Amino acid sequence: MRVMEIVQRNRDLLQIVAALGLPRRRAGRLEGGGRIVGEACHFIDLARSIAGAPITSLTVVSSHAEAADPVDDIAMVSLGFANGGIASIQSLANGHPAVPKERVEVYAGGAVAVIENWRRLRLHGLRGGSGPLAQGQDKGHRACTAAFLRAVRDGGSDPIPLDEVEEVSRWSIRAAHLARGGTIERDA
């Protein structure tokens, strides 16, 4: 992926910005752990993968509509990584449906990659420019499934190491908890 070319330039000064704009869910909002555990967790996982280093800190700020309890479908999750990289993930359920629901920006080494709804890639500071990613949306599910099946069939290593899956799961659950009462956590 061309995005990783940017990351390899200067991984320790990496900044990742991800916006997840989804329709507001009124009923059953906390089923399955809520919006952060159910959906933003994938962006926490993506940020962890791009950063290439363990998560070391977490800050969550969530919306408080009309003095009600905090909600986790309008929240900002900030992550710090062991290599000095940072990520900001915004789960926004209060936008307009005409805006693409997912946007990822990666900044490193004087270059920027912008992924728009997993359909278009814009590169700044790298040759190769911008354009469609593939026919239709490509979030990497086929490639990940194929890598997993190859590992099972051939006895290879896991495409995503189990310790990273556990790490991202722990931080995602903490983020959801903090969205309902928020503070900063470090070194979990």
XYZ file of C-alpha atoms in Angstrom:
188
model
C 0.000 0.000 0.000
C 1.373 3.407 -0.975
C 0.413 4.806 2.440
C 3.153 2.706 4.037
C 5.752 4.476 1.819
C 4.889 7.658 3.697
C 5.078 5.920 7.058
C 8.499 4.414 6.331
C 9.897 7.918 5.816
C 9.501 8.937 9.434
C 7.477 6.589 11.602
C 8.387 8.359 14.855
C 6.724 11.609 13.753
C 3.621 9.945 12.434
C 0.195 11.543 12.703
C -2.952 9.657 11.761
C -6.356 11.329 11.560
C -9.421 9.175 10.969
C -13.018 10.342 10.787
C -15.847 7.869 11.060
C -19.159 9.532 10.227
C -22.104 7.236 10.727
C -25.822 7.792 11.240
C -26.980 8.302 14.800
C -28.260 5.154 16.496
C -30.883 5.992 19.061
C -32.147 2.582 20.182
C -29.782 -0.092 21.420
C -26.771 2.206 21.239
C -24.775 0.177 23.740
C -25.494 -3.244 22.285
C -22.270 -4.988 21.355
C -20.222 -2.448 23.324
C -21.399 0.669 21.530
C -20.012 2.606 18.585
C -16.386 2.632 19.731
C -16.105 -1.126 20.379
C -18.282 -1.985 17.389
C -16.827 0.329 14.751
C -14.124 2.771 15.875
C -12.101 -0.235 17.077
C -11.225 -0.911 13.430
C -9.655 2.535 13.187
C -7.761 1.961 16.443
C -6.478 -1.261 14.864
C -5.578 0.547 11.624
C -3.738 3.289 13.519
C -1.836 0.659 15.548
C -0.855 -1.135 12.348
C 0.272 2.013 10.554
C 2.193 3.287 13.596
C 3.956 -0.055 13.951
C 4.335 0.447 17.698
C 2.327 -0.350 20.834
C -0.298 2.077 22.089
C 0.899 3.846 25.246
C -1.770 6.436 25.971
C -5.441 7.098 25.402
C -7.604 10.179 25.779
C -11.314 10.206 24.987
C -13.620 13.205 24.803
C -17.285 12.558 24.140
C -20.288 14.732 23.455
C -22.731 15.574 26.233
C -25.974 16.536 24.535
C -28.103 18.869 26.627
C -26.456 17.892 29.930
C -27.307 14.236 29.341
C -24.928 11.365 29.902
C -21.957 11.178 27.504
C -22.527 9.292 24.274
C -19.924 7.221 22.484
C -21.207 7.804 18.961
C -19.938 11.396 19.021
C -16.452 11.106 20.465
C -12.779 11.836 19.808
C -10.235 9.140 20.637
C -6.588 10.215 20.819
C -3.844 7.605 20.918
C -0.124 7.853 21.646
C 2.338 5.207 20.473
C 5.639 3.963 21.895
C 7.546 5.445 18.939
C 6.129 8.954 19.486
C 3.433 8.721 16.810
C -0.074 9.956 17.512
C -3.541 9.248 16.143
C -6.861 11.030 16.399
C -10.006 9.056 15.642
C -13.279 10.935 15.452
C -16.512 8.982 15.677
C -19.116 11.432 14.450
C -22.790 10.526 14.283
C -24.015 14.090 13.858
C -22.961 14.865 10.292
C -24.690 14.841 6.940
C -25.102 11.578 4.976
C -23.722 13.196 1.795
C -20.242 13.342 3.364
C -18.194 10.144 2.897
C -18.435 8.131 6.102
C -14.748 7.208 6.410
C -11.640 9.316 5.867
C -8.088 8.502 6.886
C -5.166 10.925 6.705
C -1.571 9.873 7.350
C 1.138 12.515 7.787
C 4.850 11.621 7.971
C 8.165 12.809 6.589
C 6.733 15.730 4.624
C 4.188 13.603 2.780
C 0.449 13.062 3.239
C -1.872 10.262 2.155
C -5.635 10.748 2.269
C -7.976 7.779 1.867
C -11.553 8.795 1.142
C -14.190 6.184 1.966
C -11.779 3.419 0.874
C -12.490 4.364 -2.741
C -9.966 7.102 -3.498
C -6.375 7.739 -2.491
C -4.796 11.185 -2.669
C -1.025 11.428 -2.251
C 0.865 14.634 -1.557
C 4.671 14.639 -1.528
C 4.999 11.305 -3.353
C 5.088 10.519 -7.031
C 2.197 8.509 -8.323
C -0.479 10.996 -7.499
C -4.044 10.226 -6.732
C -6.816 8.081 -8.031
C -9.324 5.347 -7.332
C -8.130 2.568 -5.025
C -9.899 -0.298 -6.768
C -13.186 -1.297 -8.295
C -15.599 -0.504 -5.495
C -14.592 -0.205 -1.864
C -11.559 -2.156 -0.700
C -11.052 -2.297 3.060
C -8.653 -5.240 2.828
C -11.055 -7.956 3.991
C -10.265 -10.338 1.105
C -6.509 -9.924 1.486
C -6.679 -10.443 5.264
C -8.901 -13.517 4.924
C -6.591 -14.967 2.261
C -3.531 -14.351 4.482
C -5.274 -16.014 7.445
C -6.294 -19.062 5.384
C -2.734 -19.339 3.999
C -1.337 -19.235 7.541
C -3.747 -21.969 8.692
C -3.168 -24.123 5.621
C 0.633 -23.706 5.461
C 1.328 -23.324 9.177
C 2.648 -19.790 8.803
C 2.459 -16.904 11.220
C -0.769 -15.029 11.912
C -1.332 -12.073 9.556
C -2.121 -9.993 12.648
C -0.200 -11.156 15.731
C -2.466 -12.229 18.600
C -0.779 -9.831 21.030
C -1.720 -6.902 18.745
C -5.329 -8.126 18.509
C -5.475 -8.333 22.320
C -3.805 -4.921 22.700
C -6.234 -3.195 20.338
C -9.182 -4.944 22.004
C -8.089 -3.777 25.482
C -7.606 -0.170 24.357
C -10.914 -0.179 22.430
C -12.845 -1.379 25.476
C -11.113 1.270 27.605
C -11.962 3.936 25.029
C -15.646 2.973 25.117
C -15.596 3.094 28.917
C -13.890 6.489 28.931
C -16.376 7.849 26.377
C -18.979 7.523 29.082
C -16.907 9.302 31.718
C -13.567 10.200 30.076
C -10.096 10.771 31.366
C -6.571 9.891 30.266
C -5.085 6.408 30.551
C -1.490 5.353 29.997
C 0.381 2.071 29.679
C -2.483 -0.399 29.916
